Coordinates of C-alpha atoms in Angstrom, one line a residue:
Chain A
X26 CA 0.0 0.0 0.0
X27 CA 1.4 3.3 -1.0
X28 CA 0.5 6.5 0.9
X29 CA -0.1 9.8 -0.9
X30 CA 3.6 10.7 -0.7
X31 CA 4.8 7.5 -2.3
X32 CA 2.1 7.7 -4.9
X33 CA 3.3 11.1 -5.9
X34 CA 6.9 9.9 -5.9
X35 CA 6.0 6.8 -8.0
X36 CA 4.4 9.0 -10.6
X37 CA 7.6 11.0 -10.8
X38 CA 9.9 8.0 -11.0
X39 CA 7.8 6.3 -13.7
X40 CA 8.0 9.5 -15.7
X41 CA 11.7 10.0 -15.0
X42 CA 12.4 6.4 -16.2
X43 CA 11.0 7.3 -19.6
X44 CA 13.1 10.5 -19.8
X45 CA 16.2 8.8 -18.4
X46 CA 16.0 5.9 -20.8
X47 CA 16.9 8.3 -23.7
X48 CA 19.1 10.7 -21.7
X49 CA 22.8 11.4 -22.4
X50 CA 23.3 11.2 -18.6
X51 CA 22.4 7.5 -18.5
X52 CA 23.9 6.8 -21.9
X53 CA 22.1 3.6 -22.6
X54 CA 24.0 3.2 -26.0
X55 CA 27.3 3.3 -24.1
X56 CA 26.0 0.8 -21.6
X57 CA 24.8 -1.6 -24.3
X58 CA 28.3 -1.3 -25.9
X59 CA 29.8 -2.5 -22.6
X60 CA 30.4 0.6 -20.5
X61 CA 29.8 0.3 -16.8
X62 CA 27.5 2.8 -15.2
X63 CA 29.3 2.5 -11.9
X64 CA 31.5 5.2 -10.6
X65 CA 35.0 4.9 -9.2
X66 CA 34.0 5.3 -5.6
X67 CA 31.8 2.3 -5.4
X68 CA 33.9 0.2 -7.8
X69 CA 37.1 0.8 -5.8
X70 CA 35.5 0.6 -2.3
X71 CA 33.2 -2.4 -2.8
X72 CA 36.0 -4.2 -4.6
X73 CA 35.7 -7.7 -6.0
X74 CA 32.0 -8.8 -6.3
X75 CA 32.5 -11.8 -8.5
X76 CA 30.6 -14.8 -7.2
X77 CA 28.9 -12.7 -4.6
X78 CA 25.1 -12.5 -4.2
X79 CA 24.3 -8.8 -4.4
X80 CA 21.1 -7.1 -3.6
X81 CA 20.7 -3.5 -5.0
X82 CA 18.0 -1.5 -3.3
X83 CA 16.3 1.4 -5.1
X84 CA 18.0 0.3 -8.4
X85 CA 16.0 2.5 -10.8
X86 CA 16.1 0.8 -14.2
X87 CA 19.0 -1.4 -13.2
X88 CA 22.1 -0.1 -15.0
X89 CA 24.3 -0.3 -11.9
X90 CA 22.7 -3.6 -11.0
X91 CA 23.6 -5.0 -14.4
X92 CA 27.1 -3.4 -14.2
X93 CA 27.7 -5.4 -11.1
X94 CA 26.5 -8.5 -13.0
X95 CA 29.1 -7.8 -15.6
X96 CA 31.7 -7.9 -12.8
X97 CA 30.5 -11.4 -11.9
X98 CA 28.0 -10.7 -9.1
X99 CA 24.8 -12.6 -8.9
X100 CA 22.4 -9.7 -8.8
X101 CA 19.0 -8.8 -7.6
X102 CA 17.7 -5.3 -8.2
X103 CA 14.7 -3.8 -6.4
X104 CA 12.7 -0.7 -7.3
X105 CA 9.2 0.6 -6.6
X106 CA 8.6 1.8 -10.1
X107 CA 7.0 -0.8 -12.4
X108 CA 8.2 1.1 -15.4
X109 CA 11.8 1.1 -14.1
X110 CA 11.6 -2.7 -13.4
X111 CA 10.1 -3.3 -16.8
X112 CA 13.0 -1.5 -18.5
X113 CA 15.6 -3.2 -16.3
X114 CA 14.2 -6.7 -17.2
X115 CA 14.2 -5.8 -20.9
X116 CA 17.8 -4.6 -20.8
X117 CA 18.9 -7.7 -18.9
X118 CA 17.3 -9.9 -21.5
X119 CA 18.5 -7.9 -24.4
X120 CA 22.1 -8.0 -23.1
X121 CA 21.8 -11.6 -21.9
X122 CA 22.9 -10.6 -18.4
X123 CA 21.5 -12.9 -15.6
X124 CA 19.7 -10.7 -13.1
X125 CA 16.5 -10.8 -11.0
X126 CA 14.4 -7.6 -10.8
X127 CA 11.7 -7.2 -8.2
X128 CA 9.1 -4.4 -8.1
X129 CA 8.7 -3.4 -4.5
X130 CA 9.2 -0.6 -2.0
X131 CA 12.0 -1.1 0.5
X132 CA 9.5 -1.3 3.3
X133 CA 7.6 -4.2 1.8
X134 CA 10.6 -6.1 0.4
X135 CA 10.6 -8.8 3.0
X136 CA 7.2 -9.9 1.7
X137 CA 8.3 -9.8 -1.9
X138 CA 11.7 -11.4 -1.9
X139 CA 13.3 -14.4 -0.3
X140 CA 16.9 -15.2 0.2
X141 CA 20.1 -13.8 1.7
X142 CA 22.9 -11.8 0.2
X143 CA 26.6 -11.3 0.6
X144 CA 26.3 -7.6 -0.3
X145 CA 23.5 -5.1 0.0
X146 CA 24.2 -2.0 -2.1
X147 CA 22.4 1.3 -2.6
X148 CA 23.6 4.6 -4.1
X149 CA 23.2 8.2 -5.1
X150 CA 19.9 9.9 -4.2
X151 CA 18.1 6.8 -2.8
X152 CA 17.5 7.4 0.9
X153 CA 15.9 10.9 0.5
X154 CA 12.9 9.0 -0.9
X155 CA 12.5 6.9 2.3
X156 CA 10.5 8.0 5.3
X157 CA 11.7 5.4 7.7
X158 CA 15.4 4.6 8.0
X159 CA 14.9 2.1 10.9
X160 CA 12.7 0.0 8.7
X161 CA 15.3 0.4 5.9
X162 CA 18.1 -0.7 8.1
X163 CA 16.2 -3.7 9.4
X164 CA 15.4 -4.7 5.8
X165 CA 19.2 -4.5 5.0
X166 CA 20.1 -6.6 8.1
X167 CA 17.3 -9.1 7.2
X168 CA 18.7 -9.8 3.7
X169 CA 22.4 -9.8 4.7
X170 CA 24.0 -13.2 5.4
X171 CA 26.1 -13.3 8.6
X172 CA 29.4 -11.5 7.8
X173 CA 27.8 -9.8 4.8
X174 CA 28.5 -6.3 3.7
X175 CA 26.3 -3.3 3.4
X176 CA 27.7 -0.5 1.2
X177 CA 26.2 2.8 0.3
X178 CA 27.4 5.9 -1.5
X179 CA 25.1 8.9 -1.2
X180 CA 24.6 12.6 -1.4
X181 CA 26.2 14.2 1.7
X182 CA 23.7 15.4 4.3
X183 CA 25.6 18.7 4.7
X184 CA 25.4 19.5 0.9
X185 CA 21.8 18.7 1.1
X186 CA 21.2 21.6 3.5
X187 CA 22.4 24.0 0.9
X188 CA 20.0 26.5 -0.5
X189 CA 19.3 26.4 -4.2
X190 CA 22.8 27.0 -5.6
X191 CA 21.5 28.6 -8.8
X192 CA 19.7 31.3 -6.8
X193 CA 22.3 31.4 -4.0
X194 CA 25.8 30.7 -5.3
X195 CA 27.2 31.9 -2.0
X196 CA 26.7 28.4 -0.5
X197 CA 24.1 29.4 1.9
X198 CA 22.9 26.8 4.4
X199 CA 19.1 26.6 4.5
X200 CA 18.4 23.2 6.0
X201 CA 16.7 21.2 7.2
X202 CA 19.4 18.8 8.3
X203 CA 17.5 16.9 11.0
X204 CA 14.8 14.4 10.1
X205 CA 11.2 15.4 10.5
X206 CA 8.1 13.4 10.7
X207 CA 6.6 15.1 7.7
X208 CA 8.4 15.0 4.3
X209 CA 9.5 18.1 2.4
X210 CA 7.3 19.0 -0.6
X211 CA 9.6 19.1 -3.6
X212 CA 8.7 21.1 -6.7
X213 CA 10.4 19.2 -9.5
X214 CA 11.8 20.9 -12.6
X215 CA 13.0 18.5 -15.2
X216 CA 15.3 15.8 -13.9
X217 CA 18.8 15.6 -12.5
X218 CA 19.7 13.7 -15.6
X219 CA 18.0 16.2 -18.0
X220 CA 17.3 19.6 -16.4
X221 CA 15.3 20.8 -19.4
X222 CA 12.9 17.9 -19.7
X223 CA 9.2 18.6 -19.3
X224 CA 7.7 16.9 -16.3
X225 CA 4.0 16.3 -15.6
X226 CA 4.5 14.8 -12.1
X227 CA 6.2 17.9 -10.8
X228 CA 5.3 17.4 -7.1
X229 CA 7.1 14.9 -5.0
X230 CA 8.1 14.3 -1.4
X231 CA 11.5 13.8 0.2
X232 CA 12.8 13.2 3.6
X233 CA 16.0 14.6 5.1
X234 CA 18.2 12.2 7.0
X235 CA 21.0 13.2 9.3
X236 CA 24.3 11.3 9.7
X237 CA 23.2 10.4 13.2
X238 CA 19.9 8.9 11.9
X239 CA 21.7 6.9 9.2
X240 CA 24.4 5.5 11.4
X241 CA 22.1 4.8 14.4
X242 CA 19.6 3.0 12.2
X243 CA 22.3 0.7 10.9
X244 CA 23.8 0.1 14.3
X245 CA 20.4 -0.5 15.8
X246 CA 19.7 -3.1 13.1
X247 CA 22.8 -5.0 14.2
X248 CA 25.4 -3.8 11.7
X249 CA 28.9 -2.8 12.6
X250 CA 30.1 0.4 11.0
X251 CA 33.5 0.0 9.2
X252 CA 34.0 3.4 7.8
X253 CA 32.5 6.7 6.7
X254 CA 34.2 8.5 3.8
X255 CA 33.4 11.9 2.4
X256 CA 34.1 13.5 -1.0
X257 CA 34.3 17.1 -2.2
X258 CA 32.6 16.5 -5.5
X259 CA 29.2 15.3 -6.7
X260 CA 27.8 12.7 -9.0
X261 CA 25.1 15.1 -10.2
X262 CA 25.3 18.8 -10.5
X263 CA 23.7 20.6 -7.5
X264 CA 23.6 23.7 -9.7
X265 CA 24.1 24.7 -13.3
X266 CA 27.4 26.2 -12.4
X267 CA 28.9 23.0 -11.2
X268 CA 31.3 21.7 -13.9
X269 CA 32.0 18.1 -14.7
X270 CA 35.8 17.5 -14.6
X271 CA 37.8 15.0 -16.6
X272 CA 37.4 12.6 -13.7
X273 CA 33.7 12.5 -14.3
X274 CA 32.7 14.2 -11.0
X275 CA 31.0 17.6 -10.7
X276 CA 32.9 20.4 -8.9
X277 CA 31.9 23.8 -7.6
X278 CA 33.0 26.8 -9.7
X279 CA 36.7 27.4 -9.4
X280 CA 37.2 23.7 -8.5
X281 CA 36.9 24.4 -4.8
X282 CA 37.0 21.3 -2.7
X283 CA 35.9 22.3 0.7
X284 CA 32.2 21.2 0.6
X285 CA 31.4 17.5 1.0
X286 CA 28.9 16.4 -1.7
X287 CA 29.1 12.7 -1.3
X288 CA 29.7 10.1 1.4
X289 CA 30.2 6.4 1.4
X290 CA 29.7 4.0 4.2
X291 CA 30.5 0.4 4.8
X292 CA 29.0 -1.8 7.5
X293 CA 29.1 -5.5 8.3
X294 CA 26.5 -7.7 9.7
X295 CA 28.3 -9.4 12.6
X296 CA 28.2 -13.1 13.0
X297 CA 26.5 -12.6 16.3
X298 CA 29.7 -12.6 18.3
X299 CA 29.9 -10.4 21.3
X300 CA 30.4 -6.7 20.5
X301 CA 31.7 -6.2 24.0
X302 CA 28.5 -5.2 25.5
X303 CA 28.2 -7.0 28.8
Chain B
X27 CA 36.1 22.4 28.3
X28 CA 39.4 22.3 26.7
X29 CA 38.8 25.4 24.6
X30 CA 38.6 26.5 21.1
X31 CA 39.6 29.1 18.7
X32 CA 40.2 32.4 20.4
X33 CA 37.1 34.4 20.6
X34 CA 36.0 38.0 21.0
X35 CA 37.1 38.8 17.5
X36 CA 36.9 36.7 14.5
X37 CA 40.2 35.1 13.9
X38 CA 42.4 37.0 11.6
X39 CA 44.5 35.7 8.8
X40 CA 43.6 32.0 8.8
X41 CA 45.7 31.1 5.8
X42 CA 47.4 27.8 5.7
X43 CA 51.1 28.1 5.6
X44 CA 52.4 27.6 2.1
X45 CA 56.2 28.1 2.0
X46 CA 58.2 28.2 5.2
X47 CA 56.0 25.9 7.2
X48 CA 57.1 25.6 10.8
X49 CA 58.1 22.2 12.1
X50 CA 55.6 20.1 14.1
X51 CA 57.5 20.8 17.3
X52 CA 57.3 24.5 16.8
X53 CA 53.5 24.2 16.2
X54 CA 53.1 22.2 19.3
X55 CA 55.2 24.7 21.3
X56 CA 53.1 27.6 20.0
X57 CA 49.9 25.8 21.0
X58 CA 51.3 24.9 24.3
X59 CA 52.3 28.5 25.0
X60 CA 48.8 29.5 24.1
X61 CA 47.2 27.0 26.5
X62 CA 49.6 27.9 29.3
X63 CA 48.5 31.5 28.9
X64 CA 44.8 30.6 28.6
X65 CA 45.0 28.5 31.7
X66 CA 46.0 31.6 33.7
X67 CA 43.1 33.5 32.2
X68 CA 40.5 30.7 32.5
X69 CA 41.4 30.0 36.1
X70 CA 39.9 33.4 37.1
X71 CA 37.1 33.5 34.5
X72 CA 33.4 33.6 35.4
X73 CA 33.0 31.2 32.5
X74 CA 34.9 28.4 34.3
X75 CA 33.7 29.5 37.7
X76 CA 36.3 27.7 39.8
X77 CA 34.7 29.0 43.0
X78 CA 31.4 27.5 42.1
X79 CA 33.1 24.3 41.3
X80 CA 34.9 24.2 44.7
X81 CA 31.4 24.8 46.2
X82 CA 30.2 21.6 44.6
X83 CA 28.9 22.6 41.1
X84 CA 29.7 20.2 38.3
X85 CA 31.4 21.6 35.2
X86 CA 29.9 19.0 33.0
X87 CA 27.3 19.9 30.4
X88 CA 24.8 18.1 28.4
X89 CA 25.1 15.7 26.7
X90 CA 28.0 14.2 28.6
X91 CA 26.4 14.6 32.0
X92 CA 23.3 12.7 30.8
X93 CA 24.9 10.2 28.5
X94 CA 28.0 9.3 30.4
X95 CA 27.5 10.6 34.0
X96 CA 25.2 7.9 35.3
X97 CA 27.7 5.1 34.6
X98 CA 31.1 6.4 35.8
X99 CA 30.9 5.4 39.4
X100 CA 33.5 2.9 40.3
X101 CA 35.1 3.1 36.8
X102 CA 38.6 4.0 35.8
X103 CA 38.3 7.0 33.7
X104 CA 41.0 8.7 31.5
X105 CA 40.3 12.2 30.4
X106 CA 42.3 13.3 27.4
X107 CA 43.1 17.0 26.8
X108 CA 41.6 17.8 30.2
X109 CA 42.7 21.5 30.4
X110 CA 42.9 22.3 34.1
X111 CA 40.8 19.4 35.2
X112 CA 37.3 20.7 36.1
X113 CA 35.5 18.0 34.1
X114 CA 38.0 15.3 35.3
X115 CA 37.3 16.3 38.9
X116 CA 33.5 16.5 38.2
X117 CA 33.7 12.9 37.2
X118 CA 35.6 12.1 40.3
X119 CA 32.7 13.6 42.3
X120 CA 30.4 11.1 40.5
X121 CA 32.6 8.3 41.8
X122 CA 35.0 7.6 39.0
X123 CA 38.7 6.9 39.6
X124 CA 40.0 9.6 37.3
X125 CA 43.2 10.4 35.4
X126 CA 43.5 13.6 33.5
X127 CA 46.1 14.4 30.8
X128 CA 47.0 17.7 29.2
X129 CA 49.9 19.1 27.3
X130 CA 49.9 22.4 29.3
X131 CA 52.2 22.3 32.4
X132 CA 50.3 25.2 33.9
X133 CA 47.0 23.5 33.4
X134 CA 48.2 20.3 35.1
X135 CA 49.6 22.4 38.0
X136 CA 46.2 24.1 38.5
X137 CA 44.4 20.8 38.1
X138 CA 46.5 19.2 40.9
X139 CA 46.0 22.2 43.1
X140 CA 42.2 22.0 42.6
X141 CA 42.2 18.3 43.3
X142 CA 44.0 19.0 46.6
X143 CA 41.7 21.9 47.5
X144 CA 38.6 20.0 46.8
X145 CA 39.9 16.8 48.4
X146 CA 39.1 14.8 45.3
X147 CA 41.4 11.9 44.5
X148 CA 42.8 12.3 41.0
X149 CA 45.9 11.7 38.9
X150 CA 47.0 14.4 36.5
X151 CA 49.6 13.9 33.9
X152 CA 51.4 16.5 31.8
X153 CA 52.1 15.2 28.4
X154 CA 51.6 15.8 24.7
X155 CA 48.8 13.5 23.7
X156 CA 50.8 11.4 21.4
X157 CA 53.6 11.0 24.0
X158 CA 51.2 9.9 26.7
X159 CA 52.1 6.2 26.6
X160 CA 55.7 7.1 27.6
X161 CA 54.5 8.5 30.9
X162 CA 51.2 6.8 31.7
X163 CA 50.5 3.0 32.0
X164 CA 47.3 1.2 32.7
X165 CA 44.0 0.3 31.2
X166 CA 40.8 2.3 31.6
X167 CA 37.1 1.4 31.6
X168 CA 36.3 4.8 30.0
X169 CA 38.2 7.2 27.9
X170 CA 36.6 10.6 27.7
X171 CA 37.3 13.8 25.8
X172 CA 35.2 16.9 25.0
X173 CA 34.6 20.3 23.6
X174 CA 37.2 21.9 21.4
X175 CA 39.8 19.1 21.5
X176 CA 40.1 17.6 18.0
X177 CA 41.2 20.8 16.3
X178 CA 44.5 20.7 18.2
X179 CA 45.3 17.2 16.9
X180 CA 47.4 16.6 13.8
X181 CA 46.7 12.9 13.4
X182 CA 43.4 11.2 14.3
X183 CA 44.7 7.8 13.4
X184 CA 47.3 7.9 16.2
X185 CA 44.7 9.5 18.5
X186 CA 42.3 6.6 17.9
X187 CA 45.0 3.9 18.4
X188 CA 46.0 5.5 21.6
X189 CA 42.4 5.5 22.8
X190 CA 42.0 1.8 21.9
X191 CA 45.3 0.9 23.6
X192 CA 44.2 2.6 26.9
X193 CA 40.8 1.0 26.9
X194 CA 40.3 -2.3 28.7
X195 CA 38.4 -4.9 26.6
X196 CA 34.8 -3.9 26.6
X197 CA 35.7 -0.4 27.7
X198 CA 34.0 2.6 26.2
X199 CA 35.2 5.8 24.5
X200 CA 33.0 8.8 24.7
X201 CA 33.4 12.2 23.1
X202 CA 31.2 15.3 23.1
X203 CA 32.4 17.9 20.6
X204 CA 31.7 20.8 18.3
X205 CA 30.3 19.4 15.1
X206 CA 32.8 19.3 12.2
X207 CA 30.2 21.0 10.0
X208 CA 30.7 24.1 12.1
X209 CA 34.2 24.5 10.8
X210 CA 32.9 24.4 7.2
X211 CA 31.1 27.6 7.9
X212 CA 32.7 30.9 7.0
X213 CA 33.3 33.3 9.8
X214 CA 32.6 36.3 7.6
X215 CA 28.8 36.1 7.4
X216 CA 25.9 36.4 9.7
X217 CA 24.0 33.8 7.7
X218 CA 25.5 30.3 7.7
X219 CA 27.5 29.7 4.6
X220 CA 29.9 27.0 3.6
X221 CA 33.1 27.7 1.7
X222 CA 35.5 28.4 4.5
X223 CA 38.3 26.5 2.9
X224 CA 38.0 24.0 5.7
X225 CA 36.2 20.8 6.7
X226 CA 38.4 18.3 5.0
X227 CA 41.6 17.4 6.7
X228 CA 44.8 18.9 5.4
X229 CA 48.2 18.0 6.8
X230 CA 49.0 21.7 6.8
X231 CA 47.1 23.2 9.7
X232 CA 45.3 26.6 9.8
X233 CA 47.6 29.2 11.3
X234 CA 45.4 31.7 13.2
X235 CA 47.2 34.9 14.0
X236 CA 45.9 36.5 17.2
X237 CA 45.6 40.2 17.0
X238 CA 44.6 41.2 20.5
X239 CA 41.9 38.5 20.6
X240 CA 40.3 37.4 23.8
X241 CA 39.4 33.9 24.8
X242 CA 36.1 32.1 24.4
X243 CA 35.9 32.1 28.2
X244 CA 37.1 35.6 28.7
X245 CA 36.4 37.8 25.6
X246 CA 37.9 40.9 27.2
X247 CA 41.2 39.3 28.0
X248 CA 44.1 40.0 25.7
X249 CA 46.0 36.9 24.7
X250 CA 49.7 37.5 23.9
X251 CA 50.4 34.1 22.2
X252 CA 50.9 35.3 18.6
X253 CA 49.7 32.2 16.6
X254 CA 47.9 29.0 17.0
X255 CA 47.7 26.0 14.7
X256 CA 44.5 24.0 14.2
X257 CA 43.6 21.0 12.0
X258 CA 40.3 20.2 10.4
X259 CA 38.8 16.7 11.0
X260 CA 35.7 15.9 9.1
X261 CA 33.1 13.6 10.7
X262 CA 34.1 10.7 8.5
X263 CA 37.7 10.9 9.6
X264 CA 36.6 10.8 13.3
X265 CA 34.3 7.8 12.8
X266 CA 36.7 5.9 10.5
X267 CA 39.8 6.5 12.8
X268 CA 37.9 4.9 15.7
X269 CA 36.6 1.9 13.8
X270 CA 40.0 1.3 12.2
X271 CA 41.5 1.2 15.7
X272 CA 39.1 -1.6 16.6
X273 CA 36.3 0.3 18.3
X274 CA 32.7 -0.4 17.5
X275 CA 30.5 2.7 17.2
X276 CA 27.5 2.5 19.5
X277 CA 25.9 5.7 18.6
X278 CA 26.3 9.2 17.1
X279 CA 24.1 11.9 18.4
X280 CA 23.8 15.4 16.8
X281 CA 22.5 18.5 18.4
X282 CA 21.2 21.7 16.9
X283 CA 22.1 24.0 19.8
X284 CA 25.2 24.7 21.9
X285 CA 24.8 25.2 25.6
X286 CA 26.1 28.4 27.1
X287 CA 29.1 26.6 28.4
X288 CA 29.8 25.3 24.9
X289 CA 30.4 28.8 23.7
X290 CA 31.8 29.4 20.2
X291 CA 32.0 32.8 18.7
X292 CA 30.9 32.6 15.2
X293 CA 29.0 35.4 13.6
X294 CA 26.1 33.2 12.5
X295 CA 25.7 31.5 15.9
X296 CA 23.9 33.7 18.4
X297 CA 22.6 33.3 22.0
X298 CA 19.0 32.6 22.5
X299 CA 16.9 33.7 25.5
X300 CA 18.0 30.7 27.6
X301 CA 21.7 31.5 27.0
X302 CA 22.2 28.6 24.6
X303 CA 23.5 29.2 21.1
X304 CA 22.1 28.4 17.7
X305 CA 21.5 29.6 14.2
X306 CA 18.7 32.2 14.4
X307 CA 15.6 31.3 12.3
X308 CA 17.1 28.1 11.2
X309 CA 16.6 25.8 14.2
X310 CA 17.1 22.5 12.3
X311 CA 19.4 23.6 9.6
X312 CA 22.6 22.2 10.9
X313 CA 24.0 20.1 13.8
X314 CA 26.3 22.3 16.0
X315 CA 27.6 19.5 18.3
X316 CA 27.8 15.8 18.5
X317 CA 28.4 13.0 20.9
X318 CA 29.7 9.6 20.0
X319 CA 30.1 6.4 22.0
X320 CA 32.2 3.5 20.9
X321 CA 33.3 0.3 22.6
X322 CA 36.5 -1.7 22.4
X323 CA 35.7 -5.2 21.4
X324 CA 36.6 -8.0 23.8

């Protein structure tokens, strides 16, 4: 059952899927020709996935999921958009990449998927669409095999407090940073992948999540934090003035590197051994 | 409270050294001279209220009082960067067996005198943090540090290893500190703005040149120490240094306001009616402090 917020978001993501399928940003032709859609952060930090069972939460239309499959992982991708899952399945079949795609919200995944995984992965602009991170973290722990790895790379909570950078290039903090029970109403213009695209579903809802909320949700679900890394560049432009550098990342004008735009986090489901708590 | 950037005026000339960078020992000596001088000022300040302390008031603030206070009785507690020991001795009053360490000789002298005056059992050790194992043995149930400590450290990896080495198996590390996001804010604007050329760690510290600045605890005092060196440590570095040293993070808490005793003079952070500090009109825009608890695995 989707509430009004998720219904609005689903309309947007179905529409975005259609736009993204033909966008230069997602470069489906390049992907078909063999390019990976993964970025250096997750490729380098998650390391060797060959032979691993990998669950990709909020996978959109599966390019990253399928890129992990090309690296030898046994992949399952999950997304709440039926259009995204439809496209993901057709790409998998067209490219003859073995993959399972499941249409489900994160919250309802335990009812829609069985099995356990060596890796649970999620990335770039996923958790802002989730209301409840405790539920999310318990879902992650539920699907991780003992000793399994959770890995995420996401937009940095500090960068997400910035006011609209096009209107306020002076890097003004507007917030909110802390989680609230009600979501933020988002007026959507185009897409991060195609800012000039026309959008019918221009109203969506997002939730802010603090570092404390993210970390404590994972810890509370029984995961042990291994590291938290931060990066002074972004995977998508936060403003029209952010420039894509030769390394593929977007930087603030002048190349300044003092604002964290991304973070990555790795955590392990412990084998149930004592963590030292008496 | 172990202090922070000098306050009263915004720090002037915070450029990182480019060319003739001073040696690490010189930086340490400059910071030590500053803290020796600050000790003499702070000892008499209303902010630290030594008289109130001797009358029985605790110097601890929230969150550490609520989050750590209830469990210290009977525990061996090591307080790193303890300044002149008020918090250390406040934990002793709560029943902990306390050891405080600080690099300022004057701070340690005052701490010992206050311990004697208040009749509280405590051990105080004068040592640069990284040299502490040369002069202090033992294992502790709790390692504690708070408020304005991390910016004086050049190397969090060594810091975290030292903490892990001093912790008994199952022992806990607890820190309450200014949030690293604060140091990403420029000190030039009354609205919060990023772009301060800080946040991420750089091996070259900021060199803050004091031009008649006061102290956070005594804004009208005039500090003679000419320069101080401070390092940025982003949240990820703090967390990752501790986990790499073998500690398990138990929680991270973040707070949108600073208590009066957690004073930090930033133009965008102003006192409210209750004396606590925050961003006016933006109550949930940023975390200004954090606490973190971690445990050494068995």
